[in-house]
Amino acid sequence: MEVRMAEFQRPTLCCCRKALPVPSRSCEGGRGAAQCEGGRGAAQCRLVDIASASNFHSFKLRHFHLDLRLNFAVKEMTGWQVLELVPIQPGAHTLILDSHPSLLIHSIDCKVPGTSGGPDQTLSLTYRVDPFTDYGSSLNISLPASVTRQHRAFQVTVRFTTTDGPAIWWLDAELTCGQTRPLVFTQGHSVCNRSFFPCFDTPAVKSTYSATVRVPEGVTVLMSASRSAYSKQERVFQFSMEYPVPAYLVALVAGDLQHADIGPRSRVWAEPCLLTCAVSKLGGSVERWLNVAEDLFGPYVWGRYDIVFLPPSFPIVAMENPCLTFIISSILESREFLLIDVIHEIAHGWFGNAVTNATWEEMWLSEGLATYAQRRITTEAYGEAFTCLETVFRLDALHRQMRLLGDNNPVSKLQVKFEPGINPSSLMNLFTYEKGFCFVSYLSQLSGDVKRFDSFLRAYIEQFKFTSVVAQDLLDFFQGFFPELKESCVAQREGLEFERWLNDCGPPLCEPDLSAGCVLTEPVQSLCDLWSCEHQDPEAIANFNISSWSTFQTVLFLDRLLDRSPVSHQVMGQLSHCYSAQLDEMNAEVQIRWLQMVVRNCFYPDLPRVRSFLHKHTSRMYTVPLYEDLCAGVMKCFAAEMFYQTQTRLHPNLRRTLQQILFQTSAVTTSSGSVSGSVLSLLPTTIPSPPSPGGNPGPSDPPATGTIALRDVNVSA
């Protein structure tokens, strides 16, 4: 996810911290006159939003249309956007949209209905672009008084050109999987799409949209839309999204793409060289997963569920764009990780897309609920033991982060309070997923029966479908659905208060029972314990055949070995003798963990394996952790050598990230490649120095703490 706004946009919060109703939740979007429980109207309430925050509640966005021409030669999209708006508050004469310095505005005009049945009028509008933060600008458009006075729908047309913005990733042919034709894709989460088109770049505002995209011959265009059409003669693609979505879920990809149907409502899209592999890995599984999800949470409302596999330059693992999941092709190596990632994105069809967190400060409403839903699906499809194993693996990573950050780090809250200028994209971390999951699991436990909680989630989706909510909406609906729980004051249960779950730093207040996974996790822990003994027992170790283990068992084993680094050179030699040849035959998720063991423990005999891996893999999720480890230890020269050998096959954004690691800059790089002095600067980026001779930490050695690898922070969007 991964996973950038004019201050952070979110719904207007009143003095009592309740969100005033958003347009999609009131019949005419009449937000401005709403009164909070404290008795004050919107104008008197504390605003903690973005560039458009002071303004987006003054207008209701009904629909917008994009008309774009893609130019691969100069890496630009040129065209216009038409926004259909209805004034809500009288006297609002300025329309403020989120934009970006990379978005070049050419002109803006306004079409208003004529008076007394006369023809429509088109007026040229004045505007200015003001700086807002390092990840966005404020586009201020002056409206004539006649527009807002009539309280009738009007249209604003913005003509613009995109350049090198964080949402748009142009790939030269050499950076694609087939290396024959260029490709472009967009990635809007969380606040990047303001560099794609001017918008209310907040999850609180939803609308339908349509698009017309003109491309060169041989280029196929896909968008996160429910309907599409193509005119071969004119080389024009038409798209329509008939359900309201927030701006960050508008996505586009264009390139040499082919498809194969894998179910009655699903197809896989990929470059020709990847298509056969993608189809073989997914088979008929997607329809099975969709059916399980519908049995649990109600109808899948988006019609189609298609998947497009993108080159390794895709900056996160997967993205839940409605109707069209984006997923990195690198994940095809691991069937189990592919399974989990696709099911997680399917779960977003209900949690995150149909019902959306109204503010990025409560991202757990999307990710925590989707993670819970993902695990309900895998439990029904693959059994409780498999689900518990995957959960143990993720919670291990959560506690690893917690040990490094400390119990009082604010990024560990479920309700994170943003300071002005903080980029919400920087908070894509495991807390939104796993701590959120634990809270939802606790609510399920309170309900007394998992099937009763399934019924609650179905009702929750039906109640809030196509709207944006805050945590209080979910919790109020929960207590209304289970009135006996409200009467027993479960929200104030000592030590487990809902308020503490949301606003306390630190680990989850409680975790679900994962004992059903012991049949899979106990062998892993037993083998780890054998390797931790002062004197290893070769016969006992030989009784464990990790080649028969699942991927999640193997990565759990290697992660727990990583937690115990540094180890002696002798132990590393024994580990390499036992496992390195087997690990060479396994997928990249397994290999990278062994190679991190090699680097962190300065085990030079296996360094050629690191070289081979970095020559083969060019995705962010595999390169960044290894470069961080190489540069934090004594292998920085090796890292520099690898960078200069492989840099031509890396996306420019990833090259900048690796250069910053090589030169040890203190800033943090976002997944778009832009530098942000954000909350993530609180995350430690150092690993232990090599141990003193003999393998035991010497008096001058630092404590054995581990780095937060990218795989531990950005799981998927």
XYZ file of C-alpha atoms in Angstrom:
717
model
C 0.000 0.000 0.000
C 0.586 1.551 -0.203
C 0.528 3.198 -0.215
C -0.093 12.678 -0.997
C -3.130 15.980 0.352
C -3.121 20.077 0.639
C -3.291 19.704 4.653
C -4.922 16.352 5.304
C -8.533 16.311 4.119
C -11.220 14.835 6.264
C -14.838 15.563 7.173
C -15.571 18.671 9.181
C -15.278 17.788 12.839
C -17.445 19.571 15.331
C -16.416 20.646 18.821
C -17.485 17.309 20.290
C -15.345 15.382 17.749
C -18.360 14.009 15.879
C -18.210 14.120 12.100
C -20.862 16.280 10.562
C -22.825 14.331 7.934
C -21.064 14.014 4.573
C -22.907 14.595 1.292
C -23.424 10.920 0.546
C -25.177 10.469 3.880
C -27.780 13.209 3.553
C -30.275 13.360 0.738
C -29.178 16.744 -0.582
C -25.750 16.911 1.032
C -26.985 19.560 3.468
C -23.946 19.441 5.691
C -23.371 23.072 6.324
C -26.431 23.620 8.507
C -25.829 20.540 10.647
C -25.581 21.082 14.367
C -23.255 19.056 16.560
C -24.187 17.750 19.982
C -22.328 20.672 21.518
C -24.934 22.958 19.978
C -22.629 24.747 17.549
C -22.869 24.752 13.777
C -20.204 23.854 11.255
C -18.889 27.396 11.053
C -17.978 27.347 14.754
C -16.430 23.877 14.807
C -12.712 23.162 14.777
C -11.562 22.457 11.199
C -8.677 20.035 10.875
C -8.763 19.442 7.127
C -6.827 20.209 3.948
C -6.815 22.823 1.208
C -10.397 22.084 0.240
C -11.455 21.546 3.862
C -12.780 25.042 4.326
C -14.791 24.630 1.168
C -15.819 21.118 0.154
C -18.842 21.127 2.473
C -20.122 24.163 0.559
C -20.646 22.161 -2.636
C -21.918 18.695 -3.396
C -19.940 16.861 -6.083
C -22.442 14.825 -8.070
C -20.189 13.477 -10.816
C -17.000 14.232 -12.695
C -15.730 13.320 -16.140
C -12.127 13.023 -17.306
C -11.087 13.389 -20.954
C -7.428 12.454 -21.349
C -4.893 11.927 -24.116
C -1.856 9.837 -23.169
C 1.503 10.786 -24.671
C 4.155 8.177 -23.893
C 6.879 10.069 -25.775
C 6.822 13.059 -23.409
C 5.240 11.195 -20.448
C 2.242 13.481 -20.134
C -1.525 13.242 -19.895
C -3.349 16.221 -21.370
C -7.045 16.910 -21.284
C -9.813 18.281 -19.157
C -12.073 17.480 -16.258
C -15.734 18.436 -15.905
C -17.090 18.610 -12.349
C -20.848 18.662 -11.813
C -21.521 20.564 -8.590
C -24.480 21.758 -6.576
C -24.065 24.717 -4.184
C -25.148 23.908 -0.633
C -24.165 26.923 1.440
C -25.175 30.401 0.287
C -22.430 32.929 -0.208
C -19.677 30.468 -1.165
C -17.958 32.248 -4.056
C -14.728 30.248 -4.141
C -14.351 26.616 -5.123
C -11.163 25.114 -3.617
C -9.773 21.881 -4.996
C -6.691 19.909 -4.102
C -3.993 20.045 -6.727
C -0.233 19.566 -7.025
C 2.708 21.602 -8.384
C 3.202 18.950 -11.076
C -0.343 19.524 -12.382
C -0.296 22.357 -14.926
C -3.609 24.235 -15.099
C -4.300 25.855 -18.498
C -7.779 27.325 -18.107
C -11.007 26.995 -16.150
C -14.546 27.830 -17.196
C -18.027 27.357 -15.840
C -21.285 26.356 -17.511
C -24.460 27.543 -15.811
C -28.088 26.992 -16.841
C -29.646 29.958 -18.591
C -32.341 31.963 -16.864
C -35.986 31.836 -17.946
C -35.357 28.869 -20.227
C -32.555 30.611 -22.116
C -29.406 28.874 -23.382
C -26.676 27.769 -21.033
C -23.905 30.262 -20.391
C -20.179 29.474 -20.390
C -18.056 31.803 -18.285
C -14.286 31.980 -18.093
C -13.174 31.848 -14.462
C -10.195 33.326 -12.683
C -8.120 31.114 -10.419
C -4.880 30.927 -8.502
C -2.724 28.048 -7.257
C -1.368 28.456 -3.724
C 1.236 26.282 -2.013
C -0.118 24.125 0.768
C 2.290 21.339 1.775
C 5.145 19.435 0.163
C 2.612 16.952 -1.223
C -0.030 19.289 -2.625
C -1.324 22.697 -3.651
C -4.560 24.615 -3.300
C -6.465 25.430 -6.494
C -8.712 28.417 -5.729
C -11.405 29.102 -8.341
C -13.500 32.270 -8.176
C -17.170 31.695 -8.968
C -19.635 34.359 -10.102
C -22.347 35.184 -7.597
C -25.017 34.070 -10.063
C -23.770 30.482 -9.807
C -24.181 29.999 -6.068
C -27.241 32.207 -5.778
C -29.398 29.902 -7.899
C -28.769 26.706 -5.909
C -28.824 24.822 -9.201
C -26.317 22.377 -10.608
C -23.448 23.893 -12.546
C -20.361 22.554 -14.299
C -16.735 23.596 -13.908
C -14.271 22.529 -16.607
C -10.551 22.464 -15.794
C -8.046 22.012 -18.623
C -4.731 20.636 -17.454
C -1.605 18.605 -18.172
C -0.016 16.106 -15.829
C 3.768 16.002 -15.573
C 5.989 14.153 -13.125
C 3.611 13.831 -10.174
C 3.560 11.203 -7.409
C 0.354 9.553 -8.671
C 1.564 8.788 -12.179
C 4.248 6.199 -12.859
C 5.610 6.151 -16.419
C 7.668 3.036 -17.192
C 10.006 2.877 -20.141
C 9.890 -0.416 -22.019
C 13.009 -1.671 -20.217
C 11.196 -1.419 -16.865
C 8.236 -3.567 -17.906
C 8.143 -7.339 -17.647
C 8.065 -7.867 -21.408
C 10.532 -5.024 -22.129
C 8.849 -4.342 -25.472
C 6.478 -1.403 -24.889
C 6.168 1.351 -22.267
C 3.476 1.317 -19.608
C 1.870 3.856 -17.288
C -0.157 3.346 -14.135
C -1.553 5.569 -11.385
C -1.488 5.035 -7.630
C -3.798 7.375 -5.706
C -3.632 6.109 -2.123
C -3.647 8.039 0.109
C -3.368 11.579 -1.249
C -1.559 11.232 -4.568
C -4.426 11.626 -7.026
C -4.362 15.430 -6.677
C -1.377 15.175 -9.045
C -3.563 13.169 -11.480
C -6.540 15.552 -11.606
C -7.911 18.394 -9.392
C -10.214 16.929 -6.781
C -11.597 16.879 -3.281
C -8.787 14.533 -2.278
C -10.423 13.154 0.838
C -12.129 9.816 1.536
C -15.051 11.783 2.991
C -16.239 12.895 -0.466
C -17.577 10.290 -2.892
C -19.041 10.639 -6.372
C -19.546 8.732 -9.574
C -17.188 9.383 -12.463
C -16.641 8.680 -16.139
C -13.630 8.940 -18.416
C -12.583 9.096 -22.047
C -8.973 8.085 -22.728
C -7.218 8.446 -26.091
C -4.083 6.380 -26.669
C -1.614 5.379 -29.401
C -2.231 2.204 -31.382
C -1.500 -1.032 -29.557
C -2.128 0.387 -26.097
C -4.847 -1.072 -23.854
C -6.323 1.116 -21.108
C -7.982 -0.142 -17.916
C -9.611 1.881 -15.158
C -11.298 1.221 -11.816
C -14.707 1.462 -13.439
C -17.816 -0.693 -13.566
C -18.353 -0.277 -17.323
C -16.040 0.160 -20.286
C -16.109 0.363 -24.073
C -13.503 0.702 -26.827
C -13.562 2.272 -30.287
C -10.744 0.624 -32.253
C -11.090 3.034 -35.164
C -10.668 6.110 -32.964
C -8.375 4.391 -30.399
C -10.621 5.719 -27.604
C -11.532 3.947 -24.386
C -14.685 4.931 -22.481
C -15.216 4.195 -18.791
C -17.995 4.717 -16.276
C -18.108 4.122 -12.525
C -21.776 4.022 -11.586
C -21.173 3.795 -7.835
C -19.802 6.674 -5.729
C -16.107 6.383 -4.852
C -13.550 8.723 -3.227
C -10.871 10.306 -5.396
C -8.074 7.991 -4.245
C -9.858 4.961 -5.759
C -9.780 6.357 -9.313
C -7.028 4.397 -11.053
C -5.699 3.935 -14.595
C -3.193 1.624 -16.275
C -2.234 1.631 -19.960
C 0.195 -0.542 -21.868
C 0.620 -3.856 -23.647
C -1.994 -5.754 -21.670
C -3.905 -8.926 -22.474
C -6.566 -10.758 -20.530
C -7.954 -14.189 -19.746
C -11.243 -14.949 -18.029
C -10.881 -16.867 -14.751
C -14.499 -16.815 -13.629
C -17.976 -15.553 -14.529
C -17.185 -12.046 -13.248
C -13.390 -12.013 -13.156
C -10.510 -11.804 -15.555
C -6.771 -11.447 -15.189
C -4.911 -8.719 -17.075
C -1.148 -8.754 -17.537
C 1.614 -8.289 -20.047
C 1.628 -11.239 -22.492
C 4.745 -12.786 -20.939
C 3.019 -12.983 -17.504
C -0.519 -13.946 -18.423
C -0.182 -17.737 -18.492
C 1.587 -17.785 -15.120
C -0.999 -15.480 -13.541
C -3.907 -17.588 -14.773
C -2.292 -20.826 -13.584
C -1.703 -19.388 -10.103
C -5.267 -18.113 -9.663
C -7.296 -20.630 -11.660
C -10.891 -20.689 -10.452
C -9.978 -19.540 -6.951
C -11.196 -15.948 -7.275
C -14.836 -16.900 -7.820
C -14.635 -19.276 -4.865
C -13.277 -16.501 -2.636
C -15.950 -14.064 -3.834
C -18.680 -16.596 -3.051
C -17.323 -17.163 0.462
C -17.144 -13.405 1.033
C -20.741 -12.927 -0.165
C -21.952 -15.663 2.183
C -20.277 -13.822 5.051
C -20.835 -10.133 4.287
C -23.612 -9.856 1.708
C -23.638 -9.197 -2.050
C -20.518 -7.993 -3.850
C -21.796 -4.635 -5.092
C -19.165 -3.744 -7.712
C -20.166 -6.153 -10.471
C -16.774 -7.250 -11.801
C -13.677 -8.233 -9.880
C -10.709 -8.088 -12.245
C -6.995 -8.169 -11.424
C -4.128 -6.540 -13.296
C -0.561 -7.635 -12.575
C 1.890 -4.747 -12.790
C 5.685 -4.702 -13.219
C 8.013 -4.769 -10.197
C 8.079 -0.955 -10.165
C 4.590 -0.938 -8.611
C 5.383 0.787 -5.281
C 3.227 -1.357 -2.969
C 2.070 -4.961 -2.938
C -1.557 -4.459 -3.958
C -4.262 -1.811 -4.213
C -8.006 -2.345 -3.881
C -9.177 -0.148 -6.773
C -12.882 -0.985 -7.261
C -13.554 -3.528 -10.011
C -9.818 -3.722 -10.797
C -7.264 -4.753 -8.168
C -3.704 -3.646 -8.929
C -1.098 -6.162 -7.722
C 2.651 -6.443 -8.136
C 3.772 -9.270 -10.410
C 6.625 -10.178 -8.062
C 4.124 -11.785 -5.716
C 3.355 -14.495 -8.283
C 6.360 -16.407 -6.950
C 4.586 -17.173 -3.684
C 1.190 -18.821 -3.934
C 0.359 -18.287 -0.251
C 1.249 -14.594 -0.237
C -0.653 -14.168 -3.519
C -3.676 -15.888 -1.978
C -3.637 -13.657 1.104
C -3.092 -10.442 -0.862
C -5.900 -11.108 -3.352
C -8.339 -12.128 -0.610
C -7.408 -8.987 1.349
C -8.213 -6.828 -1.687
C -11.473 -8.728 -2.211
C -12.383 -7.929 1.404
C -11.888 -4.242 0.631
C -14.857 -4.517 -1.733
C -16.943 -4.348 1.438
C -14.609 -2.674 3.939
C -12.820 0.369 2.524
C -14.544 0.687 -0.846
C -18.254 0.259 -0.105
C -17.886 1.729 3.409
C -14.897 4.052 3.678
C -13.052 5.701 6.544
C -14.028 9.378 6.374
C -10.614 10.476 7.626
C -7.129 9.047 7.161
C -6.657 9.432 10.913
C -8.878 6.340 11.208
C -7.387 4.212 8.459
C -7.994 1.126 10.595
C -11.692 1.335 9.673
C -10.605 0.182 6.236
C -7.518 -1.925 6.911
C -8.443 -3.427 10.279
C -11.904 -4.482 9.110
C -10.558 -5.757 5.766
C -7.919 -7.806 7.594
C -10.603 -9.309 9.840
C -12.779 -10.044 6.787
C -9.799 -11.545 4.932
C -9.234 -13.954 7.838
C -12.893 -14.893 8.010
C -12.687 -15.785 4.308
C -9.502 -17.843 4.693
C -10.949 -19.622 7.729
C -13.984 -20.704 5.723
C -11.928 -21.577 2.631
C -8.757 -23.094 4.127
C -9.413 -23.810 7.771
C -8.703 -22.167 11.092
C -5.151 -23.505 11.436
C -3.968 -21.812 8.222
C -5.573 -18.505 9.246
C -4.010 -18.647 12.709
C -0.571 -19.320 11.207
C -0.820 -16.271 8.938
C -2.082 -14.197 11.874
C 0.799 -15.300 14.119
C 3.239 -14.327 11.352
C 1.709 -10.836 11.084
C 1.392 -10.281 14.833
C 5.048 -11.262 15.200
C 5.853 -8.428 12.804
C 3.611 -6.066 14.795
C 5.411 -6.834 18.040
C 8.748 -6.448 16.259
C 7.712 -2.926 15.316
C 6.486 -2.315 18.836
C 9.815 -3.309 20.380
C 11.640 -0.906 18.102
C 9.247 2.017 18.424
C 8.532 1.816 22.122
C 5.137 1.650 23.803
C 4.488 5.404 23.654
C 4.998 6.079 19.961
C 1.946 7.950 18.555
C 1.978 6.005 15.262
C 0.746 2.984 17.244
C -2.638 4.623 17.940
C -5.706 3.587 15.972
C -6.843 7.221 15.954
C -3.705 9.073 14.945
C -3.931 12.857 15.254
C -2.248 14.521 12.283
C -0.326 17.726 12.641
C -0.598 20.192 9.731
C 1.538 19.096 6.813
C 1.852 15.443 7.796
C 1.375 13.155 4.826
C -1.159 10.429 5.702
C 0.539 8.079 3.229
C 3.424 7.880 5.684
C 1.233 6.059 8.224
C 0.706 2.885 6.207
C 2.004 0.598 8.941
C 1.078 -2.637 10.647
C -0.878 -0.934 13.432
C -3.688 0.075 11.071
C -3.899 -3.564 9.962
C -3.090 -5.721 12.976
C -4.056 -3.557 15.941
C -7.226 -2.707 14.034
C -7.789 -6.419 13.409
C -7.374 -7.171 17.108
C -9.976 -4.529 18.027
C -12.461 -5.932 15.520
C -11.737 -9.453 16.840
C -12.465 -8.169 20.338
C -15.829 -6.795 19.160
C -16.536 -10.195 17.599
C -15.694 -11.864 20.907
C -18.067 -9.508 22.742
C -20.886 -10.493 20.405
C -20.601 -14.039 21.757
C -20.551 -15.868 18.417
C -18.627 -15.331 15.202
C -21.748 -15.989 13.105
C -23.654 -13.294 15.011
C -20.796 -10.922 14.284
C -20.964 -11.873 10.588
C -24.620 -10.802 10.698
C -23.620 -7.520 12.305
C -21.047 -6.848 9.565
C -23.644 -7.589 6.870
C -26.019 -5.102 8.510
C -23.198 -2.543 8.890
C -22.421 -2.725 5.169
C -26.087 -2.428 4.256
C -26.548 0.571 6.554
C -23.503 2.575 5.429
C -22.958 1.321 1.863
C -21.380 3.929 -0.455
C -20.797 6.346 2.421
C -17.846 7.410 4.551
C -17.879 6.863 8.305
C -15.932 7.603 11.463
C -15.189 5.146 14.265
C -18.118 6.382 16.344
C -20.512 5.368 13.553
C -19.224 1.799 13.701
C -19.278 1.604 17.496
C -22.719 3.204 17.838
C -24.115 0.787 15.253
C -22.444 -2.126 17.055
C -24.075 -1.228 20.364
C -27.401 -0.646 18.648
C -27.189 -4.068 16.973
C -26.355 -5.732 20.302
C -28.466 -3.728 22.801
C -27.653 -6.165 25.617
C -23.978 -5.199 25.247
C -24.841 -1.529 25.431
C -26.874 -2.131 28.574
C -23.928 -3.934 30.169
C -21.633 -0.990 29.329
C -19.070 -3.036 27.379
C -17.641 0.182 25.945
C -16.412 1.071 29.447
C -15.210 -2.379 30.520
C -12.162 -1.745 32.712
C -8.879 -2.166 30.855
C -10.628 -2.734 27.520
C -12.496 0.558 27.079
C -13.281 1.418 23.466
C -11.667 4.806 24.047
C -8.423 3.115 25.100
C -8.471 0.880 22.049
C -8.700 3.939 19.840
C -6.440 6.438 21.567
C -3.864 4.556 23.635
C -0.374 4.025 22.265
C 1.175 0.597 22.376
C 0.216 -2.959 21.439
C -3.365 -4.272 21.204
C -5.158 -4.442 24.546
C -5.848 -8.111 23.834
C -5.310 -10.575 21.002
C -7.565 -13.331 19.649
C -7.079 -16.977 20.589
C -4.739 -18.483 17.968
C -4.308 -21.910 19.564
C -5.932 -23.563 16.544
C -2.736 -22.813 14.646
C -0.443 -24.625 17.087
C -0.256 -27.675 14.850
C 1.570 -25.435 12.337
C 3.377 -22.967 14.612
C 4.742 -25.337 17.272
C 7.157 -27.121 14.881
C 8.462 -23.699 13.844
C 9.095 -22.640 17.429
C 10.665 -26.002 18.300
C 13.175 -25.690 15.474
C 13.962 -22.095 16.457
C 14.620 -23.252 20.013
C 16.988 -25.968 18.802
C 19.023 -23.407 16.879
C 19.088 -21.131 19.924
C 20.705 -23.726 22.151
C 24.329 -23.154 23.063
C 25.197 -26.515 21.483
C 23.092 -27.577 18.501
C 21.825 -31.149 18.225
C 22.260 -32.133 14.553
C 20.070 -35.223 14.869
C 17.192 -33.318 16.417
C 17.494 -30.574 13.814
C 17.539 -33.149 11.013
C 14.101 -34.357 12.120
C 12.603 -31.126 10.752
C 12.161 -31.042 6.980
C 11.432 -27.412 6.134
C 11.019 -28.253 2.443
C 7.696 -29.840 3.452
C 6.580 -26.718 5.310
C 4.237 -24.085 3.957
C 5.641 -20.699 2.954
C 4.180 -19.055 6.063
C 5.849 -21.633 8.317
C 9.202 -21.050 6.625
C 9.054 -17.264 6.766
C 7.910 -17.403 10.391
C 10.960 -19.560 11.168
C 13.341 -17.196 9.370
C 11.759 -14.090 10.906
C 12.245 -15.536 14.382
C 15.866 -16.344 13.539
C 16.259 -12.751 12.348
C 14.903 -11.569 15.691
C 17.751 -13.462 17.381
C 20.526 -11.964 15.254
C 23.403 -11.560 15.567
C 24.415 -15.220 15.777
C 27.909 -16.673 15.675
C 29.742 -17.369 12.432
C 29.713 -21.048 13.375
C 25.912 -21.119 13.703
C 25.529 -19.239 10.416
C 27.740 -21.843 8.762
C 25.575 -24.638 10.116
C 22.372 -22.858 9.070
C 23.766 -22.333 5.572
C 24.836 -25.972 5.332
C 21.374 -27.164 6.378
C 19.150 -24.747 4.479
C 20.722 -22.441 1.894
C 20.459 -24.895 -1.013
C 16.807 -25.616 -0.120
C 16.010 -21.911 0.227
C 17.476 -21.242 -3.229
C 14.584 -23.263 -4.654
C 11.933 -21.369 -2.707
C 10.131 -18.119 -3.484
C 11.416 -14.583 -2.977
C 9.491 -14.073 0.297
C 11.551 -16.899 1.788
C 14.837 -16.016 0.106
C 14.910 -12.381 1.211
C 14.661 -13.389 4.852
C 17.594 -15.764 4.579
C 19.598 -13.111 2.742
C 18.859 -10.622 5.510
C 20.279 -13.194 7.910
C 23.371 -13.395 5.688
C 23.821 -9.617 5.609
C 23.064 -8.872 9.247
C 25.514 -11.546 10.355
C 28.188 -10.667 7.757
C 28.245 -14.217 6.433
C 30.406 -13.687 3.378
C 30.246 -17.252 1.963
C 26.583 -16.667 0.995
C 27.076 -13.134 -0.317
C 26.929 -14.350 -3.956
C 23.313 -15.294 -3.248
C 22.606 -11.667 -2.286
C 24.197 -10.561 -5.558
C 22.076 -12.958 -7.615
C 18.900 -11.925 -5.791
C 19.428 -8.190 -6.357
C 20.204 -8.795 -10.029
C 16.927 -10.707 -10.389
C 14.553 -8.663 -8.225
C 13.976 -4.960 -8.864
C 10.847 -4.318 -6.789
C 10.859 -1.946 -3.833
C 9.624 -4.566 -1.367
C 12.694 -6.737 -1.955
C 15.462 -4.251 -2.715
C 14.931 -1.660 0.023
C 15.204 -4.038 3.025
C 18.431 -5.551 1.698
C 20.008 -2.190 0.909
C 19.056 -0.910 4.366
C 20.766 -3.900 5.955
C 23.819 -3.694 3.711
C 24.330 0.006 4.415
C 23.717 -0.262 8.144
C 26.482 -2.824 8.542
C 29.927 -3.138 6.975
C 28.789 -3.999 3.444
C 28.069 -0.531 2.101
C 30.682 -0.862 -0.648
C 28.995 -4.056 -1.815
C 25.635 -2.217 -1.814
C 27.108 0.595 -3.922
C 28.537 -1.948 -6.360
C 25.145 -3.663 -6.691
C 23.393 -0.341 -7.196
C 25.645 0.719 -10.059
C 25.245 -2.683 -11.711
C 21.439 -2.702 -11.540
C 20.324 0.952 -11.516
C 19.283 1.048 -15.173
C 16.618 -1.577 -14.403
C 15.210 0.341 -11.426
C 12.397 2.877 -11.580
C 13.691 6.461 -11.055
C 11.730 6.739 -7.787
C 13.329 3.574 -6.432
C 16.757 4.750 -7.612
C 16.306 7.921 -5.559
C 15.293 5.881 -2.528
C 18.350 3.648 -2.781
C 20.633 6.625 -3.331
C 19.310 8.146 -0.116
C 19.997 4.872 1.722
C 23.504 4.684 0.240
C 24.282 8.247 1.235
C 22.601 7.796 4.629
C 20.195 10.716 4.387
C 18.064 11.186 7.473
C 14.843 11.898 5.582
C 12.283 9.226 4.881
C 11.254 8.459 1.330
C 7.628 7.788 0.525
C 6.512 5.125 -1.910
C 6.298 7.761 -4.631
C 9.959 8.605 -4.201
C 9.362 12.020 -2.678
C 11.109 12.919 0.565
C 8.873 13.553 3.534
C 9.906 14.651 7.003
C 6.886 12.835 8.346
C 5.907 10.850 11.380
C 7.832 7.932 9.925
C 11.009 9.705 10.935
C 10.171 8.212 14.330
C 10.869 4.764 12.930
C 14.404 3.532 13.597
C 16.398 2.574 10.526
C 19.496 1.040 12.071
C 20.473 -2.576 12.611
C 23.162 -4.002 14.831
C 26.807 -3.812 13.885
C 28.536 -7.126 13.195
C 29.351 -9.058 16.360
C 32.806 -9.090 17.799
C 35.095 -11.989 16.801
C 33.788 -15.237 18.236
C 30.153 -14.311 17.613
C 29.317 -12.808 21.005
C 28.591 -9.113 21.390
C 31.631 -7.288 22.663
C 31.676 -4.435 25.157
C 31.471 -1.846 22.417
C 28.795 -3.599 20.380
C 25.373 -1.924 20.293
C 22.342 -3.766 21.575
C 20.844 -6.249 19.158
C 17.934 -4.362 17.703
C 16.516 -4.957 14.234
C 15.521 -2.734 11.408
C 11.937 -2.253 10.331
C 11.928 -3.765 6.864
C 9.559 -2.334 4.281
C 7.666 -5.639 4.276
C 6.884 -5.025 7.972
C 5.559 -1.506 7.361
C 3.747 -1.508 4.017
C 1.905 -4.800 3.776
C -0.637 -3.867 1.141
C -3.090 -1.069 0.762
